[in-house]
mmCIF file of C-alpha atoms in Angstrom:
data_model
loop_
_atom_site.group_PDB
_atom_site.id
_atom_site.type_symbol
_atom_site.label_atom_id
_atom_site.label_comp_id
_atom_site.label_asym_id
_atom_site.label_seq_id
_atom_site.Cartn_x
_atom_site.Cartn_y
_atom_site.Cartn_z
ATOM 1 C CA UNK A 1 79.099 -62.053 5.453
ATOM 2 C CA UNK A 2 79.519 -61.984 1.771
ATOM 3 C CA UNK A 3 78.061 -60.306 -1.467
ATOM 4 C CA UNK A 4 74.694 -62.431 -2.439
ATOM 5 C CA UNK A 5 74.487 -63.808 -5.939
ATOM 6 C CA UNK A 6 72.455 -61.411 -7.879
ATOM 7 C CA UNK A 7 73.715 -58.365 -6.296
ATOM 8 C CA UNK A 8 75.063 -55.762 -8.488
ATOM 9 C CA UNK A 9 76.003 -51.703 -9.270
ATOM 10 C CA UNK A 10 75.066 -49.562 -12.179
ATOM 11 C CA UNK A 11 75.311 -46.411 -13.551
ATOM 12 C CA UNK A 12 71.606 -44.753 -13.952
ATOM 13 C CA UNK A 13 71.520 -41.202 -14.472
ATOM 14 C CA UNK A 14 74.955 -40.163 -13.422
ATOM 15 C CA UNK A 15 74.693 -41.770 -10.520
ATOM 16 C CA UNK A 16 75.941 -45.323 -8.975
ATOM 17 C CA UNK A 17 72.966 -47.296 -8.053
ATOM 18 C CA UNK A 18 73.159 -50.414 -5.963
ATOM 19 C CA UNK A 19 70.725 -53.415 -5.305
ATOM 20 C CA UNK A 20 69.273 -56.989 -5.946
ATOM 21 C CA UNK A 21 67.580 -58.360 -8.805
ATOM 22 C CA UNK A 22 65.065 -59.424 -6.696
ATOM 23 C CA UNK A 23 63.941 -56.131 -5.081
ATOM 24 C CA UNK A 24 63.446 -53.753 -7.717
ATOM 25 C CA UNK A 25 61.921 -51.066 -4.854
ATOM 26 C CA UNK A 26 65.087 -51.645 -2.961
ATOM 27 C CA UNK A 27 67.383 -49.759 -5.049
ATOM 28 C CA UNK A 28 70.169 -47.422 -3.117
ATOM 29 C CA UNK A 29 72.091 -44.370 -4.678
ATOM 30 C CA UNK A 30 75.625 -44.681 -3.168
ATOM 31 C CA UNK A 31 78.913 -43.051 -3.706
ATOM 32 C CA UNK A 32 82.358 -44.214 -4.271
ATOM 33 C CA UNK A 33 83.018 -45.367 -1.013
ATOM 34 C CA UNK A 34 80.532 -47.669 -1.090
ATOM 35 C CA UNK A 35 82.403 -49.485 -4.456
ATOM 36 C CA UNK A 36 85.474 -49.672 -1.778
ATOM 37 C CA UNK A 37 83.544 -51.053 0.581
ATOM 38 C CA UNK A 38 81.793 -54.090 -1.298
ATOM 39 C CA UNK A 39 85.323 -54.679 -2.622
ATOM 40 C CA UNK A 40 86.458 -55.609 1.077
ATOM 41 C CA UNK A 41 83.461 -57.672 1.672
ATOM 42 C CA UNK A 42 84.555 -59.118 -1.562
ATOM 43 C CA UNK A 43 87.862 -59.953 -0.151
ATOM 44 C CA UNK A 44 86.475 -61.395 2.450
ATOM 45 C CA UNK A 45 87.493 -58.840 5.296
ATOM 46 C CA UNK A 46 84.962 -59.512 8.491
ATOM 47 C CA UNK A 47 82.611 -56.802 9.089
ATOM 48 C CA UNK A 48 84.105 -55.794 12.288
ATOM 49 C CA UNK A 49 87.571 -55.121 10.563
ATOM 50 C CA UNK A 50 85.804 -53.114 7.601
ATOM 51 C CA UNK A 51 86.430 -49.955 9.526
ATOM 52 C CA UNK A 52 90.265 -50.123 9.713
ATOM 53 C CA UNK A 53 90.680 -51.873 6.253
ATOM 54 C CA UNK A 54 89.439 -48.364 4.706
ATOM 55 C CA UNK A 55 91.344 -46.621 6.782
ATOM 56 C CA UNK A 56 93.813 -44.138 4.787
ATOM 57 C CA UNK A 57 97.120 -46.235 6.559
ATOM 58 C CA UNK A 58 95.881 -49.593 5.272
ATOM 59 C CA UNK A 59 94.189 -48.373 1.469
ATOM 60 C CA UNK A 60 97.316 -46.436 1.007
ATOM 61 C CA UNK A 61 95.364 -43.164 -0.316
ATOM 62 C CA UNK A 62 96.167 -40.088 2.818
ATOM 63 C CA UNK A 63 93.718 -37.939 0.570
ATOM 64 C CA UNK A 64 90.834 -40.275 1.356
ATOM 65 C CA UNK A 65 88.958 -39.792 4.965
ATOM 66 C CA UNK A 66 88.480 -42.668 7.130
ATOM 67 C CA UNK A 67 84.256 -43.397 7.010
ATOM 68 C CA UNK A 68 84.535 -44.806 11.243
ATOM 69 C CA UNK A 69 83.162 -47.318 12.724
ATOM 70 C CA UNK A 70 79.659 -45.716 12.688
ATOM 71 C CA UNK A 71 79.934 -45.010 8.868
ATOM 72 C CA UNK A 72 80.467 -48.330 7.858
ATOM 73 C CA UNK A 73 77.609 -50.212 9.817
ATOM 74 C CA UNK A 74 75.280 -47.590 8.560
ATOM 75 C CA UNK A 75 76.705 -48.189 5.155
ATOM 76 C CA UNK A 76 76.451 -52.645 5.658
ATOM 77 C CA UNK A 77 72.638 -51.784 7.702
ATOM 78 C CA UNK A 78 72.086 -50.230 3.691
ATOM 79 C CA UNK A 79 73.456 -52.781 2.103
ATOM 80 C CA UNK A 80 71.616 -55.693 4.085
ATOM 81 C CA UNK A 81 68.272 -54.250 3.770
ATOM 82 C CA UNK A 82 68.817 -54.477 -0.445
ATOM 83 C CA UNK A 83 70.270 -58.073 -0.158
ATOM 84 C CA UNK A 84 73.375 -56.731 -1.485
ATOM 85 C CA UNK A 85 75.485 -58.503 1.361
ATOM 86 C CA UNK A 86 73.873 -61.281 3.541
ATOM 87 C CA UNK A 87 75.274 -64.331 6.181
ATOM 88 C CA UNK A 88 73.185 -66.771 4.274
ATOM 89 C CA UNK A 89 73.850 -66.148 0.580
ATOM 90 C CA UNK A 90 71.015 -67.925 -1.833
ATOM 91 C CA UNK A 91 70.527 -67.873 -5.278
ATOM 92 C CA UNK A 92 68.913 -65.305 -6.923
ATOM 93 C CA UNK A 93 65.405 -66.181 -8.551
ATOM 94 C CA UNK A 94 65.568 -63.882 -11.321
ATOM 95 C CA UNK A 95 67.744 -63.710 -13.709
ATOM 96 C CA UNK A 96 70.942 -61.341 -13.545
ATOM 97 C CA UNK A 97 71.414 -60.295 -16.917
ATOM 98 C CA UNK A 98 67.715 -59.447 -17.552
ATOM 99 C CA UNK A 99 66.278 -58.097 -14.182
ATOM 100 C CA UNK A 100 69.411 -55.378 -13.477
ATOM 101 C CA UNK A 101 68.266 -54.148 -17.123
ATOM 102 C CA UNK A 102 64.915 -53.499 -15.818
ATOM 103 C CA UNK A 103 65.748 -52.783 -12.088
ATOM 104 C CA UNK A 104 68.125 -49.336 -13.196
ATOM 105 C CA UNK A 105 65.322 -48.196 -16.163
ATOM 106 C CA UNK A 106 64.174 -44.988 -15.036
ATOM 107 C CA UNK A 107 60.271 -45.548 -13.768
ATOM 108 C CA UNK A 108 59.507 -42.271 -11.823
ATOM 109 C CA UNK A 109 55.577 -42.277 -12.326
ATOM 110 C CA UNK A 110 56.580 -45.474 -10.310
ATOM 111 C CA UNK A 111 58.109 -43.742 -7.790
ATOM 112 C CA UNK A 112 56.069 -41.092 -7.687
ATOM 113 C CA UNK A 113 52.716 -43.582 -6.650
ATOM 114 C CA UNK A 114 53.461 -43.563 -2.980
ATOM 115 C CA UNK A 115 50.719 -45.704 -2.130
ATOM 116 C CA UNK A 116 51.597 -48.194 -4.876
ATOM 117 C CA UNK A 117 55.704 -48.204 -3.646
ATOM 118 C CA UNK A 118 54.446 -49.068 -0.187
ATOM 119 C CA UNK A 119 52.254 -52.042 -2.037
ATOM 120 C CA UNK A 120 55.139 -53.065 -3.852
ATOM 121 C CA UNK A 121 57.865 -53.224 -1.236
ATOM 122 C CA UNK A 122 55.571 -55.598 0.989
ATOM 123 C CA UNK A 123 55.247 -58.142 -1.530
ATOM 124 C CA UNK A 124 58.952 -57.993 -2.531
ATOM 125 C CA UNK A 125 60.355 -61.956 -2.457
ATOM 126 C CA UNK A 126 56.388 -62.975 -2.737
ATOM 127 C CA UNK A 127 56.531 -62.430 -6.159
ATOM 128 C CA UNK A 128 59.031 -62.642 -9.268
ATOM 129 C CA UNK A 129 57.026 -60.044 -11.799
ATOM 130 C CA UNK A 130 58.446 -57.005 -13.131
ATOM 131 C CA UNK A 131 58.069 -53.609 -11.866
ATOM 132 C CA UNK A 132 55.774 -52.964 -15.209
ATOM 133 C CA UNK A 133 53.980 -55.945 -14.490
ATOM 134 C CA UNK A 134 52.746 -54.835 -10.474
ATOM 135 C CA UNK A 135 51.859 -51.893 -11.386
ATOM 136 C CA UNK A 136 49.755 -53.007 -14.396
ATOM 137 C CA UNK A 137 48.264 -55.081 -12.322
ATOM 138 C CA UNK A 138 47.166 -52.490 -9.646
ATOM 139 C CA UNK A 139 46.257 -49.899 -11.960
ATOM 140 C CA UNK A 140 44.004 -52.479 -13.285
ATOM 141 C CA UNK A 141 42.832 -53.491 -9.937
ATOM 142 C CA UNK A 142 42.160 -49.806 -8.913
ATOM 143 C CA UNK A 143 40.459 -49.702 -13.091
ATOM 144 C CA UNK A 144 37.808 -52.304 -12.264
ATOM 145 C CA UNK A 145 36.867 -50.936 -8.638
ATOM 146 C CA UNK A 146 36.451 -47.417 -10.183
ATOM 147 C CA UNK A 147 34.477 -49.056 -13.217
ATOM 148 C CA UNK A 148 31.956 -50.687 -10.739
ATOM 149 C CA UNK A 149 32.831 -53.910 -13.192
ATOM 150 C CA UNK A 150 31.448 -57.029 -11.267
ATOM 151 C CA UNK A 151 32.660 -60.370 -10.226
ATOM 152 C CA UNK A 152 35.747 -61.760 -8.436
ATOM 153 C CA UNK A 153 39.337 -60.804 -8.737
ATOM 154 C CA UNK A 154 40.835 -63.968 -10.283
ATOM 155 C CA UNK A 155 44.569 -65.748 -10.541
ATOM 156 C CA UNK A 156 45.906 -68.935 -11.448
ATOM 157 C CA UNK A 157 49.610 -69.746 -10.626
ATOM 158 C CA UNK A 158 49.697 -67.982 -7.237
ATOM 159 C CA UNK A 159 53.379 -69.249 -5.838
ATOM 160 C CA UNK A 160 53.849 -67.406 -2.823
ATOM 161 C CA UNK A 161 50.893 -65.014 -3.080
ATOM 162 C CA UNK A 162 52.486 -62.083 -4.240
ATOM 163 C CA UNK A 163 50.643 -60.773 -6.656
ATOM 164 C CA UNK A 164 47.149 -61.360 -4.830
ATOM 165 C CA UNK A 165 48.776 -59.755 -1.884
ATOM 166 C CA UNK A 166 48.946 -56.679 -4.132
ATOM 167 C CA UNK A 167 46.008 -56.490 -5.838
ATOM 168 C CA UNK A 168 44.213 -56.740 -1.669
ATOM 169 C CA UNK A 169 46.547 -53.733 -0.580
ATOM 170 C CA UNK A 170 45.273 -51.824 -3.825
ATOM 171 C CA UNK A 171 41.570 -53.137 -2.701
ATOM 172 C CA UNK A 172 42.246 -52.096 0.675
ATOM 173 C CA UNK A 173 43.683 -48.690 -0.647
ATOM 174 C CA UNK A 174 40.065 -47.659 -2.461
ATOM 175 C CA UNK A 175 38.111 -48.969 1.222
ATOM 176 C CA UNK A 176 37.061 -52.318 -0.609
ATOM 177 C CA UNK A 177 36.101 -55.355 1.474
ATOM 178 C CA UNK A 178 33.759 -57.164 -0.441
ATOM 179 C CA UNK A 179 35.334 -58.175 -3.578
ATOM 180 C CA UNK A 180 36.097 -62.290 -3.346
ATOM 181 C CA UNK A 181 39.679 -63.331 -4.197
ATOM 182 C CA UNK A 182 39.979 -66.495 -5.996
ATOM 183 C CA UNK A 183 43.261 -68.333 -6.126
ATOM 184 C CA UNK A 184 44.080 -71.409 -8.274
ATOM 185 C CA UNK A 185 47.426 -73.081 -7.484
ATOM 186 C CA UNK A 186 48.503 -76.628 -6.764
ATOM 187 C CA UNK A 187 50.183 -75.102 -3.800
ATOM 188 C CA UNK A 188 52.067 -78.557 -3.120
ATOM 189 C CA UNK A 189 54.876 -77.985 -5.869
ATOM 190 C CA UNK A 190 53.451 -81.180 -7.996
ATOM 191 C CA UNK A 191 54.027 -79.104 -11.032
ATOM 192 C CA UNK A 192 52.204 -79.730 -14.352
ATOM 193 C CA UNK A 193 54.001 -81.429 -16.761
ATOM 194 C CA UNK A 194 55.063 -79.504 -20.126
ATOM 195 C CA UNK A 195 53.632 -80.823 -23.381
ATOM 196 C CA UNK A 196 54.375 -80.666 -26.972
ATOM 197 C CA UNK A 197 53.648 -76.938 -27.232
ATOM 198 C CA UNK A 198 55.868 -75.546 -24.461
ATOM 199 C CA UNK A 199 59.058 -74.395 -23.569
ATOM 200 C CA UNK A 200 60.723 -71.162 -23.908
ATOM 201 C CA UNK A 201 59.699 -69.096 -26.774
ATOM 202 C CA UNK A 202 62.057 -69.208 -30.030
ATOM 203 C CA UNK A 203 63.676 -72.679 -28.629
ATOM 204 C CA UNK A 204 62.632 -75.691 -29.746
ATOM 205 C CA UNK A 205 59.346 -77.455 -28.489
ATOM 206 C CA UNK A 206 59.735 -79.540 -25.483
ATOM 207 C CA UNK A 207 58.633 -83.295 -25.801
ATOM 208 C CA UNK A 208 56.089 -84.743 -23.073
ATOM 209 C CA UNK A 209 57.512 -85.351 -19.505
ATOM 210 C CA UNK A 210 59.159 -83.748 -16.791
ATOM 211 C CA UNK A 211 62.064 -82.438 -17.680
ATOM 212 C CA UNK A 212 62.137 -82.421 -21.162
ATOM 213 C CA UNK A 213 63.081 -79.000 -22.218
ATOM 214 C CA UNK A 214 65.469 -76.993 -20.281
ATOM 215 C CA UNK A 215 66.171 -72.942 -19.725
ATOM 216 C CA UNK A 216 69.125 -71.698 -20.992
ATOM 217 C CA UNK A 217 70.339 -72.175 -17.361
ATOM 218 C CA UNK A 218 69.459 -75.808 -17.539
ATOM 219 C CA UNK A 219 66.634 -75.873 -15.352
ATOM 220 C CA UNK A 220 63.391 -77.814 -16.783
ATOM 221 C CA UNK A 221 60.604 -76.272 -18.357
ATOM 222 C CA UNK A 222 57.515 -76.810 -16.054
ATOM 223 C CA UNK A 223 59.513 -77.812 -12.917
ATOM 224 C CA UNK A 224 60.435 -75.681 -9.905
ATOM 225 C CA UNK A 225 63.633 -74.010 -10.677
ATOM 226 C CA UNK A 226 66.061 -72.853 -7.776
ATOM 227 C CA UNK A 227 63.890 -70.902 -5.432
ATOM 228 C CA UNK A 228 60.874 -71.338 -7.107
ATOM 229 C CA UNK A 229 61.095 -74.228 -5.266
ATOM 230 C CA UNK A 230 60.569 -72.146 -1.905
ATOM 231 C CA UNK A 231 56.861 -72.166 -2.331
ATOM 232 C CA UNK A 232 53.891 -72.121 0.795
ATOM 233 C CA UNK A 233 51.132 -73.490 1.728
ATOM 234 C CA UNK A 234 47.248 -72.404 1.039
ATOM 235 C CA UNK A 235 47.164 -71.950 4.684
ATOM 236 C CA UNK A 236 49.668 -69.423 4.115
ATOM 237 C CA UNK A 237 48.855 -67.768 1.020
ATOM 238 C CA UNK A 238 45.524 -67.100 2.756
ATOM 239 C CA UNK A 239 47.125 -66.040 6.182
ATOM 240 C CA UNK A 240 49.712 -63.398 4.177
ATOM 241 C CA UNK A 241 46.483 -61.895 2.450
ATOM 242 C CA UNK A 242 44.199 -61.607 5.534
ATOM 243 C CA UNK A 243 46.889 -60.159 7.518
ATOM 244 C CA UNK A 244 47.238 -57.313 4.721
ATOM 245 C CA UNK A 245 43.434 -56.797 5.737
ATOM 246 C CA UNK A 246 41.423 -58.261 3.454
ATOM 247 C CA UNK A 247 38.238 -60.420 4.952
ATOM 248 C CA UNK A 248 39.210 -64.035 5.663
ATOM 249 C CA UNK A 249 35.918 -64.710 4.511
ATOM 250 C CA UNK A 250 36.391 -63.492 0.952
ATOM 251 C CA UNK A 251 39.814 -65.407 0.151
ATOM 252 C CA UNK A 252 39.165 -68.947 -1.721
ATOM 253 C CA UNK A 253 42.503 -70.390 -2.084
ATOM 254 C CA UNK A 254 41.873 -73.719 -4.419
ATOM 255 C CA UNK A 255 44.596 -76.509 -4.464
ATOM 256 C CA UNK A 256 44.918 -78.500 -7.448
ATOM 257 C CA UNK A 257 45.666 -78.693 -10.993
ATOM 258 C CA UNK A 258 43.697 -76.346 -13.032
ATOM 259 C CA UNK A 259 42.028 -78.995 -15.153
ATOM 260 C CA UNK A 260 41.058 -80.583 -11.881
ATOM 261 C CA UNK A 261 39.580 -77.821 -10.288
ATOM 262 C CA UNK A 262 38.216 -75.685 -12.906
ATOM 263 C CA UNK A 263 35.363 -74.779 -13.717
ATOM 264 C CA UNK A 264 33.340 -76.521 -10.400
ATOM 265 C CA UNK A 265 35.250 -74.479 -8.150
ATOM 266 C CA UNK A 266 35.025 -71.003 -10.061
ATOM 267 C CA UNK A 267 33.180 -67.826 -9.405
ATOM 268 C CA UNK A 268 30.311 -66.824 -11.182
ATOM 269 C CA UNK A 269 31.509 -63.432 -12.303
ATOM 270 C CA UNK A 270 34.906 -62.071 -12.514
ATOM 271 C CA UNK A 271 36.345 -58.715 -12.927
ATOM 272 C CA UNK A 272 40.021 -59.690 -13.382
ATOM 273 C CA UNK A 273 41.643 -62.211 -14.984
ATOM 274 C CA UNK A 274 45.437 -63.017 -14.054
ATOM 275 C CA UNK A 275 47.115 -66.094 -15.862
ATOM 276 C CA UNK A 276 50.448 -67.436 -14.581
ATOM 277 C CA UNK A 277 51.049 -70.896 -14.949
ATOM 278 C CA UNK A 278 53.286 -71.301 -17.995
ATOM 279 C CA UNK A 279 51.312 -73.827 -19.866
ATOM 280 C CA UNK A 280 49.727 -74.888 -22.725
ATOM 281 C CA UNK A 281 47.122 -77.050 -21.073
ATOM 282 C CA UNK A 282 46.596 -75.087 -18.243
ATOM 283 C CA UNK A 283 46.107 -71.572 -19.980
ATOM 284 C CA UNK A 284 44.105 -72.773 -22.352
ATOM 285 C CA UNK A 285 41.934 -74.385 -19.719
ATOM 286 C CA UNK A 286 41.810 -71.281 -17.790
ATOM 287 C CA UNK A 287 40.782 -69.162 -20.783
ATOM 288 C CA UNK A 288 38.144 -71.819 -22.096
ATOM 289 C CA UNK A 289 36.402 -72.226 -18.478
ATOM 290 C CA UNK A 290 36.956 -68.690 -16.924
ATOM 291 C CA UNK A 291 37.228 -66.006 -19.889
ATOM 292 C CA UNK A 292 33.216 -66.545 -20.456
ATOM 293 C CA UNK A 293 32.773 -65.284 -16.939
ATOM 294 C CA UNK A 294 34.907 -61.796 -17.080
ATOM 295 C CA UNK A 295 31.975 -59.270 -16.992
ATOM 296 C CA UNK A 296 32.187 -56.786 -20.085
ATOM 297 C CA UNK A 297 35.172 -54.065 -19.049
ATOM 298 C CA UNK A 298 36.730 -56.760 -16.998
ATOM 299 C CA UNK A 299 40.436 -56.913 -17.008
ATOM 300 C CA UNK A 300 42.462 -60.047 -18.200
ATOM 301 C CA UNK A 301 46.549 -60.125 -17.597
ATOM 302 C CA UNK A 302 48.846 -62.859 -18.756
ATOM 303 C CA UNK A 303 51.951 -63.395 -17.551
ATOM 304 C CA UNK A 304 55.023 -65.327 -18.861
ATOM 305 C CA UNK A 305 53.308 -64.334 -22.862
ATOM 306 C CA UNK A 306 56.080 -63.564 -25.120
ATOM 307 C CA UNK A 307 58.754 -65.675 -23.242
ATOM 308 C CA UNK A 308 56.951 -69.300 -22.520
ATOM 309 C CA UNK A 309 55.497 -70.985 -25.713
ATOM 310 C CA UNK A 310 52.943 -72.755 -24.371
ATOM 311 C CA UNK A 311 51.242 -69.249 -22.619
ATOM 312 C CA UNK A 312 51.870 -67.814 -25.605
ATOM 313 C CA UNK A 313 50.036 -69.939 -28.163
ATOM 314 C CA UNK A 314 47.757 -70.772 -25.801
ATOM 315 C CA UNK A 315 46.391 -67.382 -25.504
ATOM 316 C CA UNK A 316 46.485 -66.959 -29.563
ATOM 317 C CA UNK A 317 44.482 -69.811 -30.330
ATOM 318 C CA UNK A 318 41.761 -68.776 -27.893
ATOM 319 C CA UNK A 319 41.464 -65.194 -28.776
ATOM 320 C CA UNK A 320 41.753 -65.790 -32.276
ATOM 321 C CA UNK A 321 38.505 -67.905 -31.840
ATOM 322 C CA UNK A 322 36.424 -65.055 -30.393
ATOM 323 C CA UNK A 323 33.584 -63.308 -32.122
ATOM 324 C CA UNK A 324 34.428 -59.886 -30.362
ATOM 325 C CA UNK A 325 38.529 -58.915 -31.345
ATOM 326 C CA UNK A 326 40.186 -57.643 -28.115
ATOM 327 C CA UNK A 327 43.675 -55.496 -28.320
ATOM 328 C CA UNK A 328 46.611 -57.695 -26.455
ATOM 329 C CA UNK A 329 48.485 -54.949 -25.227
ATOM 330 C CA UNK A 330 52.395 -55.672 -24.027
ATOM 331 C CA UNK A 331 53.748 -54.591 -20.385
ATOM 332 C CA UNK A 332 57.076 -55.548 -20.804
ATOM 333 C CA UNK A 333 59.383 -58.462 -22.097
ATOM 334 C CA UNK A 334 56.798 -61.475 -20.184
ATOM 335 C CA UNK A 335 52.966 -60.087 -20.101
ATOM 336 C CA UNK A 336 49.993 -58.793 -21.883
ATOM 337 C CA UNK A 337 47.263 -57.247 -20.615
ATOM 338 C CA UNK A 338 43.181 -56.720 -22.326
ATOM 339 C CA UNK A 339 39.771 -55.679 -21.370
ATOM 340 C CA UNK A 340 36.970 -57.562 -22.263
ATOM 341 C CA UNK A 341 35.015 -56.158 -25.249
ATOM 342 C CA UNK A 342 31.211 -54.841 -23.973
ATOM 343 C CA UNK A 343 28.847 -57.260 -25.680
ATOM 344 C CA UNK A 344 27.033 -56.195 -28.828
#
């Protein structure tokens, strides 16, 4: 047992708050004691010798109160369940210095959406977007149900099928069956290649071929990095979906590069519109073939816009180019979200 890389404690409104970087819903209001106790697993003390290493004899301090036996594997039961302490440490998929920012900020209309917590926590490690970013996307969801817009909820980049997974529980939520979900992914990790326009935004542009521009962590632009790698099949995508009740029926999971699949394989009419997959190319592909078919009121989201070049211009060359002006509105640091213009 040990503390797992992207664990960590802060301070949020008076109050010590541990949890992971990668479970943003996980987050646990401790005490002192709990500090103590992550200092032991720290130092490596086993958990079944936790109990008497706090003990007042062995810590040196009479005026503190032994927690027992029972305290302590309530506490580590806590602390497992956040992926604050684990037996098979991994590394974290987000990254530290940005996520605990946005993990402690104070969301309690969040918090307060019981059925959209309950959404949220059942796609946590299926997907790596923001707490902002899930629940733009199921507002929106819920938005184009309510609006009776038509057509097909829509996503390309789907990794482990996160995000879909959310946007059927928030279907599911309303008593909706017969929307089709479309997802565009190559689902085999043969990741597209980064071009001359992308990269990380404010860097320098990356020069054709894998590996050619690299995070500030070193990792390549366009290639899987450290978990990322941990992707699934279609077959699974699809399976992780139905099981969350949506009809089998209406889940179209499309392998395949974007430019290869697009626009023979895509619905008629969509409703929403969610971009993830980084690049130039692909994005403006995606917005070229599939933005025509957003019905008027329709919802498009882009993620990675503001922090990945190649989304980013991608997405301001194609708007720019439209006869009806639509207002790019931010949801945090790494998405933007719009609703298609009625026609004149």
């Amino acid at each position: 047992m040990r503390l797992n890389d992207g664990a960590f404690v802060a301070a949020r409104d008076g109050r010590l708050v541990v949890g992971h970087v990668d479970r943003p819903f996980e987050l646990w209001q401790a005490d002192a004691g709990v500090l103590v106790l992550l200092a032991e697993i720290a130092r490596g003390t086993p958990a079944g010798e936790l109990a008497r290493a706090l003990a007042p004899e062995a810590t040196g301090r009479a005026e503190v109160s032994a927690p027992g036996a029972a305290a302590v594997s309530a506490a580590l039961a806590r602390l497992r369940q956040a992926h604050v302490v684990t037996d098979a440490p991994r590394p974290a998929l987000r990254d530290a210095n940005i996520e605990i920012a946005r993990a402690v900020s104070a969301t309690p209309d969040l918090h307060a959406d019981a059925a959209f917590m309950r959404a949220a926590r059942a796609c946590e490690d299926l997907t790596l977007t923001s707490a902002a970013a899930r629940y733009a996307l199921w507002t929106a969801v819920r938005y184009v149900v309510s609006a009776q817009v038509p057509g097909a909820l829509v996503e390309c980049g789907v990794w482990r099928g996160g995000s879909m997974l959310l946007a059927a529980l928030a279907l599911k939520g309303m008593g909706v069956t017969d929307r089709d979900l479309y997802l565009y992914d190559t689902f085999g990790w043969d990741w597209e290649k980064p071009g001359e326009h992308d990269g990380f935004a404010g860097s320098a542009p990356a020069q054709p071929g894998p590996g050619s521009c690299s995070a500030p962590d070193g990792e390549p632009c366009g290639q899987p990095a450290g978990g990322m790698s941990d992707g699934v099949s279609a077959a699974e995508v699809h399976r992780r979906i139905t099981a969350a009740g949506h009809p089998a029926g209406r889940i179209h999971c499309v392998p395949g590069l974007v430019q290869d699949t697009l626009p023979d394989r895509a619905p008629a009419t969509i409703a929403l519109l969610r971009l993830d997959t980084d690049q130039y190319d692909s994005t403006r592909h995606e917005l070229r073939e599939l933005y025509p078919r957003v019905a008027p009121g329709g919802v498009v989201l882009v993620d990675d816009y503001g922090k990945l070049s190649g989304a980013t211009r991608a997405t301001d060359e194609y708007l720019a180019g439209l006869d009806r002006p639509v207002l790019l509105h931010r949801i945090d640091t790494q998405g933007r979200i719009f609703v298609k213009p009625a026609e004149r």
